Amino acid sequence: MGVPIFDVWAATRVTKTMPISYLNESVIGIDAAYYLEAFAPEPLVSALGGDPLGLESSITRELHDLQTVGLRPHFVFNGLDYGVDDDSFGPSLANAANISLAFETYEGGQPIQAAHFFKISGAPTPAELSEFLKKTLHKHGIPFTVAPYSALAQLAFYEKHPSQFVDAIYGPSELFLYGVDKIITKFKLAYLPEDGPAKEIAPKKSSHFLPDTSEFLSIDRRSCLEELGRIPSNLFDDALLLAGSKVLTRFPPANKSKKTYPFRDVVNLLASSGGNVVALCNQYSDDEEIQRLDYLDRYKRAMTGIRHHIVITMEGDIDTLDKDNAPSDLHDCIGQRLPEELNMYLSHGMIRPRVLDWLASGTVLIPAPYDGGDSKVYQHLVQQQLEPIRRQTLSLLADSLNRYYQRKEITTRYWFDPNAEFKVNIKDLLPSPKGSLGSWNVKDDAMANRRQTLAKQSLDLAPGSLSFALRSLQDVDFAAATITPRTKDQRVLESKDEVCANAVWRFLQLRGYVDRQHQLTVWGKVLDGMLSITVFNAEQERAAFLAVELLRFGLLSADTMFSAYSGAPSRSNEIDKRNCMLVSRVASLGRSIQQPRGYSGPLSRHLLAYHSIKSAVQGSMRDMLEMCMVTMFLEGCVNREREDWMDIALTLPLFEEDSCALGVLMLNYLDELFIREDPTAEATREECTARSQGWFQHTDVEASQQCAYQLWDAVYKGVKMAKDCGEDIKEIQMWDEVDQWLALRR
């Protein structure tokens, strides 16, 4: 983020250092993406997928220490994408290529160098970590806002508002473009380790925070103008734009230099044309890149988008900066404007921006996954199997909006065939299934009675969970009582439990787990059967649900899916390798028992590729679930006067994403058994478990194995139930053989 060549110049010219105590009792607006970039990434997150394992504790510690000195943070997240993106798939392809290089290095016997390559791969991106950070902030009571579009414009609005909602801003140099005059660029918190002098280090539990020697770095506009020869402020802004950032690609002639082009040279180049960008572009009108990019038009669009950006007020209204002078075609510079109600739900974190982005932009972009997505299996999944789900999700949202969105054309593009466009008009997807879902308006009193009945069976199931949704419908009378079409004299849904439970039931009906009579279908009974032998926590529920979905897609198998990737079982005979593969894939759906610190252990590109499949399915399901929930609000079925927006988001299933670490653990444990003389002997199993503990240093191997076994038992039971109920389960005999094989090795 930021303007790279400006940042290099500013670091030694105009950056000031001040005591952190100067920020006492100040509200600091923090750009969430910039904040995440400041943290050193956990090296192996990109090799495993899922949420980081140790980042939450690092963030929590730093925020606590900042609050200790009286700083009051308010985070702002980016909302919908905006502006022109020249290379839609470039970042994901670059990240995948970097991860591929890291795996090649790892397989070449250089784990330390490989860890470095994973760390600098560019994955996960700040956008991919946004939901993780929102959850962390909410958990610790730290306020945040999701901007309609740019977090930087929102932060500038907060600072410049007459009420001055924030006293200062922590963020990238691009903030100068939005009229901000001073930017905090870094917090330098000092810690005293147990065995050394005070210094800036990554805080640990054993280190002691030193507020008196902690500092922050800042840059101000006045110093920049002075250092550059007292240039006008508007020339400074234009030079920042031309220097290149996310807002606008660098001015092409400045890109052709063999050496790094200094920011001062950009200023001088612009000044030579009288500080006029139009004159400068005309001067280089023969430049092929300027012609290809239509650079002057892009500059005008970028500047218009900055000056008249869309923001959300503290009252929840959507406003345009300098509205009186905004052009009528502003949507061409920023993007289509969504209804204010949707922006309000987005701003509180109740829904994610992805589906809204698709509808507003008319474009669905499917980027490359971490493993590269080279397999035909993955490409078929995202292009053929998940496309109907995306369309159903979009139609569900559009059907609750005005006619403009109900007639919008949607274009889908994929990283593996970037020039191909697959178009569909929303009107051809209507009517959506919204009407068939309107019979779910179950109130707290009915759910409370059912919960009491389940409690007598020692089942403490919370409304909004998959377990409660399915188990409660086993009672025929209760299922019939849940048919509750809304009437005019009926009160709307009020509590979080009511909102979440009805959203989950609607989602389960859409996915075919519940029918229109609110009875469990075959797949509903299968999933309920799986859940009946889990511990009823969110992690096991998520894993069981994804197992059923993968089974329905024909992807929960031991088939060879990624023959070009390393990290598959490699020892013993073909039967053993097949069995190990299936057990490891099932385990990779669950969560290992891990200390809150970065992962340390073996890797498998094969299981990372399988994680990509799981992740794609989970993302599509969460999108659909959120639209089931938000349409209840849009249709007036729910009381909108509330404060529990993020609680709703966190209560709904599928919020968090697990890595493939548990699958890697089981693969290595079983693979180790293969080379032993008696792999089923108790002493051998204990020895291999102990050996695994040495490989997985921050993981409770034995407890993680028990999680994997419990998950296997649940999935195996579900597979048997599906077969018994007449579903076409391929290779059912293989499942029986693997279960018997595993029973001797656990």
PDB file of C-alpha atoms in Angstrom, residues 434-608:
ATOM      1  CA  LYS A 434     -36.892 -16.060  -1.793  1.00  0.00           C
ATOM      2  CA  GLY A 435     -40.630 -16.739  -1.844  1.00  0.00           C
ATOM      3  CA  SER A 436     -40.246 -20.368  -0.795  1.00  0.00           C
ATOM      4  CA  LEU A 437     -38.185 -19.326   2.225  1.00  0.00           C
ATOM      5  CA  GLY A 438     -40.772 -16.964   3.701  1.00  0.00           C
ATOM      6  CA  SER A 439     -42.297 -19.656   5.898  1.00  0.00           C
ATOM      7  CA  TRP A 440     -39.421 -19.407   8.375  1.00  0.00           C
ATOM      8  CA  ASN A 441     -40.299 -16.823  11.050  1.00  0.00           C
ATOM      9  CA  VAL A 442     -39.888 -18.888  14.207  1.00  0.00           C
ATOM     10  CA  LYS A 443     -39.891 -16.979  17.495  1.00  0.00           C
ATOM     11  CA  ASP A 444     -37.913 -17.368  20.699  1.00  0.00           C
ATOM     12  CA  ASP A 445     -40.685 -18.938  22.739  1.00  0.00           C
ATOM     13  CA  ALA A 446     -41.071 -21.859  20.335  1.00  0.00           C
ATOM     14  CA  MET A 447     -37.302 -22.380  20.206  1.00  0.00           C
ATOM     15  CA  ALA A 448     -36.999 -22.136  23.982  1.00  0.00           C
ATOM     16  CA  ASN A 449     -39.450 -24.987  24.463  1.00  0.00           C
ATOM     17  CA  ARG A 450     -37.573 -27.136  21.973  1.00  0.00           C
ATOM     18  CA  ARG A 451     -34.243 -26.318  23.627  1.00  0.00           C
ATOM     19  CA  GLN A 452     -35.619 -27.435  26.985  1.00  0.00           C
ATOM     20  CA  THR A 453     -36.649 -30.743  25.470  1.00  0.00           C
ATOM     21  CA  LEU A 454     -33.218 -31.231  23.922  1.00  0.00           C
ATOM     22  CA  ALA A 455     -31.552 -30.255  27.210  1.00  0.00           C
ATOM     23  CA  LYS A 456     -33.278 -33.222  28.856  1.00  0.00           C
ATOM     24  CA  GLN A 457     -31.307 -35.353  26.377  1.00  0.00           C
ATOM     25  CA  SER A 458     -28.098 -33.613  27.573  1.00  0.00           C
ATOM     26  CA  LEU A 459     -27.957 -31.573  24.376  1.00  0.00           C
ATOM     27  CA  ASP A 460     -27.166 -27.898  24.927  1.00  0.00           C
ATOM     28  CA  LEU A 461     -27.671 -26.626  21.394  1.00  0.00           C
ATOM     29  CA  ALA A 462     -27.758 -22.918  20.591  1.00  0.00           C
ATOM     30  CA  PRO A 463     -30.129 -21.402  18.019  1.00  0.00           C
ATOM     31  CA  GLY A 464     -28.118 -20.400  14.983  1.00  0.00           C
ATOM     32  CA  SER A 465     -26.033 -23.565  15.087  1.00  0.00           C
ATOM     33  CA  LEU A 466     -26.391 -26.298  12.500  1.00  0.00           C
ATOM     34  CA  SER A 467     -26.894 -28.847  15.258  1.00  0.00           C
ATOM     35  CA  PHE A 468     -29.895 -27.035  16.712  1.00  0.00           C
ATOM     36  CA  ALA A 469     -31.393 -26.372  13.285  1.00  0.00           C
ATOM     37  CA  LEU A 470     -31.343 -30.043  12.322  1.00  0.00           C
ATOM     38  CA  ARG A 471     -31.928 -31.759  15.659  1.00  0.00           C
ATOM     39  CA  SER A 472     -34.899 -29.559  16.503  1.00  0.00           C
ATOM     40  CA  LEU A 473     -36.675 -30.555  13.281  1.00  0.00           C
ATOM     41  CA  GLN A 474     -36.542 -34.240  14.205  1.00  0.00           C
ATOM     42  CA  ASP A 475     -39.633 -33.565  16.274  1.00  0.00           C
ATOM     43  CA  VAL A 476     -42.536 -33.752  13.812  1.00  0.00           C
ATOM     44  CA  ASP A 477     -44.767 -31.442  15.841  1.00  0.00           C
ATOM     45  CA  PHE A 478     -42.063 -28.810  16.218  1.00  0.00           C
ATOM     46  CA  ALA A 479     -41.228 -29.002  12.512  1.00  0.00           C
ATOM     47  CA  ALA A 480     -44.868 -28.380  11.665  1.00  0.00           C
ATOM     48  CA  ALA A 481     -44.997 -25.482  14.110  1.00  0.00           C
ATOM     49  CA  THR A 482     -42.029 -23.821  12.381  1.00  0.00           C
ATOM     50  CA  ILE A 483     -44.121 -23.204   9.270  1.00  0.00           C
ATOM     51  CA  THR A 484     -44.727 -19.573  10.140  1.00  0.00           C
ATOM     52  CA  PRO A 485     -45.396 -17.378   7.099  1.00  0.00           C
ATOM     53  CA  ARG A 486     -45.322 -13.748   8.072  1.00  0.00           C
ATOM     54  CA  THR A 487     -48.616 -11.910   8.505  1.00  0.00           C
ATOM     55  CA  LYS A 488     -49.325  -8.208   8.919  1.00  0.00           C
ATOM     56  CA  ASP A 489     -50.207  -8.489  12.599  1.00  0.00           C
ATOM     57  CA  GLN A 490     -47.219 -10.679  13.423  1.00  0.00           C
ATOM     58  CA  ARG A 491     -44.258  -9.108  15.181  1.00  0.00           C
ATOM     59  CA  VAL A 492     -40.940  -9.074  13.374  1.00  0.00           C
ATOM     60  CA  LEU A 493     -37.951 -11.125  14.474  1.00  0.00           C
ATOM     61  CA  GLU A 494     -36.171  -9.381  17.325  1.00  0.00           C
ATOM     62  CA  SER A 495     -33.424 -11.319  19.070  1.00  0.00           C
ATOM     63  CA  LYS A 496     -30.109 -12.524  17.704  1.00  0.00           C
ATOM     64  CA  ASP A 497     -31.255 -16.112  18.228  1.00  0.00           C
ATOM     65  CA  GLU A 498     -34.359 -15.516  16.138  1.00  0.00           C
ATOM     66  CA  VAL A 499     -32.388 -13.913  13.316  1.00  0.00           C
ATOM     67  CA  CYS A 500     -29.649 -16.536  13.205  1.00  0.00           C
ATOM     68  CA  ALA A 501     -31.862 -19.600  13.636  1.00  0.00           C
ATOM     69  CA  ASN A 502     -34.248 -18.573  10.857  1.00  0.00           C
ATOM     70  CA  ALA A 503     -31.369 -17.622   8.555  1.00  0.00           C
ATOM     71  CA  VAL A 504     -29.800 -21.049   9.046  1.00  0.00           C
ATOM     72  CA  TRP A 505     -33.093 -22.847   8.427  1.00  0.00           C
ATOM     73  CA  ARG A 506     -33.611 -20.878   5.207  1.00  0.00           C
ATOM     74  CA  PHE A 507     -30.078 -21.697   4.119  1.00  0.00           C
ATOM     75  CA  LEU A 508     -30.525 -25.394   4.860  1.00  0.00           C
ATOM     76  CA  GLN A 509     -33.710 -25.412   2.792  1.00  0.00           C
ATOM     77  CA  LEU A 510     -31.892 -23.774  -0.121  1.00  0.00           C
ATOM     78  CA  ARG A 511     -29.141 -26.389   0.055  1.00  0.00           C
ATOM     79  CA  GLY A 512     -31.596 -29.275   0.191  1.00  0.00           C
ATOM     80  CA  TYR A 513     -31.162 -30.376   3.817  1.00  0.00           C
ATOM     81  CA  VAL A 514     -34.734 -29.374   4.669  1.00  0.00           C
ATOM     82  CA  ASP A 515     -37.778 -29.508   2.387  1.00  0.00           C
ATOM     83  CA  ARG A 516     -40.648 -27.024   2.020  1.00  0.00           C
ATOM     84  CA  GLN A 517     -42.623 -28.855   4.691  1.00  0.00           C
ATOM     85  CA  HIS A 518     -39.703 -28.240   7.081  1.00  0.00           C
ATOM     86  CA  GLN A 519     -38.839 -31.928   7.245  1.00  0.00           C
ATOM     87  CA  LEU A 520     -35.294 -33.226   7.045  1.00  0.00           C
ATOM     88  CA  THR A 521     -34.320 -34.582   3.648  1.00  0.00           C
ATOM     89  CA  VAL A 522     -31.930 -37.483   3.194  1.00  0.00           C
ATOM     90  CA  TRP A 523     -28.965 -35.110   3.269  1.00  0.00           C
ATOM     91  CA  GLY A 524     -30.404 -33.384   6.320  1.00  0.00           C
ATOM     92  CA  LYS A 525     -30.545 -36.724   8.114  1.00  0.00           C
ATOM     93  CA  VAL A 526     -27.013 -37.515   6.986  1.00  0.00           C
ATOM     94  CA  LEU A 527     -25.637 -34.240   8.344  1.00  0.00           C
ATOM     95  CA  ASP A 528     -27.611 -34.612  11.571  1.00  0.00           C
ATOM     96  CA  GLY A 529     -26.223 -38.128  11.918  1.00  0.00           C
ATOM     97  CA  MET A 530     -22.683 -36.813  11.559  1.00  0.00           C
ATOM     98  CA  LEU A 531     -23.282 -34.064  14.083  1.00  0.00           C
ATOM     99  CA  SER A 532     -24.773 -36.500  16.578  1.00  0.00           C
ATOM    100  CA  ILE A 533     -21.341 -37.968  17.341  1.00  0.00           C
ATOM    101  CA  THR A 534     -19.339 -34.728  17.386  1.00  0.00           C
ATOM    102  CA  VAL A 535     -18.841 -32.457  20.379  1.00  0.00           C
ATOM    103  CA  PHE A 536     -21.257 -29.839  19.002  1.00  0.00           C
ATOM    104  CA  ASN A 537     -18.715 -27.038  18.705  1.00  0.00           C
ATOM    105  CA  ALA A 538     -18.372 -24.668  15.774  1.00  0.00           C
ATOM    106  CA  GLU A 539     -15.197 -26.325  14.460  1.00  0.00           C
ATOM    107  CA  GLN A 540     -16.673 -29.841  14.322  1.00  0.00           C
ATOM    108  CA  GLU A 541     -19.966 -28.569  12.905  1.00  0.00           C
ATOM    109  CA  ARG A 542     -18.126 -26.731  10.170  1.00  0.00           C
ATOM    110  CA  ALA A 543     -16.027 -29.763   9.306  1.00  0.00           C
ATOM    111  CA  ALA A 544     -19.034 -32.092   9.208  1.00  0.00           C
ATOM    112  CA  PHE A 545     -21.057 -29.731   7.033  1.00  0.00           C
ATOM    113  CA  LEU A 546     -18.184 -29.297   4.570  1.00  0.00           C
ATOM    114  CA  ALA A 547     -17.704 -33.053   4.473  1.00  0.00           C
ATOM    115  CA  VAL A 548     -21.321 -33.498   3.367  1.00  0.00           C
ATOM    116  CA  GLU A 549     -21.036 -30.776   0.744  1.00  0.00           C
ATOM    117  CA  LEU A 550     -17.822 -32.281  -0.632  1.00  0.00           C
ATOM    118  CA  LEU A 551     -19.480 -35.686  -0.647  1.00  0.00           C
ATOM    119  CA  ARG A 552     -22.373 -34.264  -2.680  1.00  0.00           C
ATOM    120  CA  PHE A 553     -19.911 -32.709  -5.117  1.00  0.00           C
ATOM    121  CA  GLY A 554     -18.117 -36.044  -5.467  1.00  0.00           C
ATOM    122  CA  LEU A 555     -14.941 -34.606  -3.961  1.00  0.00           C
ATOM    123  CA  LEU A 556     -14.676 -36.469  -0.657  1.00  0.00           C
ATOM    124  CA  SER A 557     -12.650 -39.357  -1.975  1.00  0.00           C
ATOM    125  CA  ALA A 558      -9.170 -40.791  -2.355  1.00  0.00           C
ATOM    126  CA  ASP A 559      -9.091 -40.064  -6.094  1.00  0.00           C
ATOM    127  CA  THR A 560      -5.885 -38.733  -7.604  1.00  0.00           C
ATOM    128  CA  MET A 561      -6.712 -35.053  -7.964  1.00  0.00           C
ATOM    129  CA  PHE A 562      -3.317 -33.364  -7.896  1.00  0.00           C
ATOM    130  CA  SER A 563      -0.853 -35.733  -9.524  1.00  0.00           C
ATOM    131  CA  ALA A 564       1.608 -32.914 -10.204  1.00  0.00           C
ATOM    132  CA  TYR A 565       1.828 -31.907  -6.536  1.00  0.00           C
ATOM    133  CA  SER A 566       4.100 -33.336  -3.876  1.00  0.00           C
ATOM    134  CA  GLY A 567       3.040 -34.159  -0.351  1.00  0.00           C
ATOM    135  CA  ALA A 568       0.798 -37.162  -1.000  1.00  0.00           C
ATOM    136  CA  PRO A 569       1.341 -40.410   0.947  1.00  0.00           C
ATOM    137  CA  SER A 570       4.498 -41.943  -0.492  1.00  0.00           C
ATOM    138  CA  ARG A 571       5.344 -45.002   1.558  1.00  0.00           C
ATOM    139  CA  SER A 572       4.056 -48.598   1.684  1.00  0.00           C
ATOM    140  CA  ASN A 573       1.720 -50.171  -0.879  1.00  0.00           C
ATOM    141  CA  GLU A 574      -1.024 -48.593  -2.966  1.00  0.00           C
ATOM    142  CA  ILE A 575      -3.801 -49.640  -0.573  1.00  0.00           C
ATOM    143  CA  ASP A 576      -2.052 -48.079   2.408  1.00  0.00           C
ATOM    144  CA  LYS A 577      -1.388 -44.894   0.453  1.00  0.00           C
ATOM    145  CA  ARG A 578      -5.027 -44.743  -0.660  1.00  0.00           C
ATOM    146  CA  ASN A 579      -6.258 -45.191   2.890  1.00  0.00           C
ATOM    147  CA  CYS A 580      -3.863 -42.595   4.253  1.00  0.00           C
ATOM    148  CA  MET A 581      -4.980 -40.140   1.584  1.00  0.00           C
ATOM    149  CA  LEU A 582      -8.674 -40.452   2.449  1.00  0.00           C
ATOM    150  CA  VAL A 583      -8.113 -40.176   6.201  1.00  0.00           C
ATOM    151  CA  SER A 584      -5.848 -37.147   5.725  1.00  0.00           C
ATOM    152  CA  ARG A 585      -8.344 -35.377   3.484  1.00  0.00           C
ATOM    153  CA  VAL A 586     -11.145 -35.895   5.988  1.00  0.00           C
ATOM    154  CA  ALA A 587      -8.865 -34.681   8.793  1.00  0.00           C
ATOM    155  CA  SER A 588      -7.919 -31.575   6.800  1.00  0.00           C
ATOM    156  CA  LEU A 589     -11.517 -30.382   7.203  1.00  0.00           C
ATOM    157  CA  GLY A 590     -11.037 -30.099  10.964  1.00  0.00           C
ATOM    158  CA  ARG A 591      -8.847 -28.102  13.339  1.00  0.00           C
ATOM    159  CA  SER A 592      -5.715 -29.205  15.174  1.00  0.00           C
ATOM    160  CA  ILE A 593      -5.162 -28.343  18.834  1.00  0.00           C
ATOM    161  CA  GLN A 594      -2.556 -25.639  18.469  1.00  0.00           C
ATOM    162  CA  GLN A 595      -0.839 -23.116  20.718  1.00  0.00           C
ATOM    163  CA  PRO A 596      -1.574 -19.476  19.782  1.00  0.00           C
ATOM    164  CA  ARG A 597       1.617 -19.073  17.790  1.00  0.00           C
ATOM    165  CA  GLY A 598       2.812 -19.710  14.253  1.00  0.00           C
ATOM    166  CA  TYR A 599       2.734 -23.234  12.836  1.00  0.00           C
ATOM    167  CA  SER A 600       5.861 -25.363  12.968  1.00  0.00           C
ATOM    168  CA  GLY A 601       5.872 -28.720  11.224  1.00  0.00           C
ATOM    169  CA  PRO A 602       5.885 -30.613   7.915  1.00  0.00           C
ATOM    170  CA  LEU A 603       4.024 -29.368   4.838  1.00  0.00           C
ATOM    171  CA  SER A 604       2.043 -30.904   1.988  1.00  0.00           C
ATOM    172  CA  ARG A 605       1.272 -29.087  -1.251  1.00  0.00           C
ATOM    173  CA  HIS A 606      -1.178 -31.871  -2.032  1.00  0.00           C
ATOM    174  CA  LEU A 607      -3.233 -31.118   1.068  1.00  0.00           C
ATOM    175  CA  LEU A 608      -2.957 -27.382   0.441  1.00  0.00           C
TER     176      LEU A 608
END
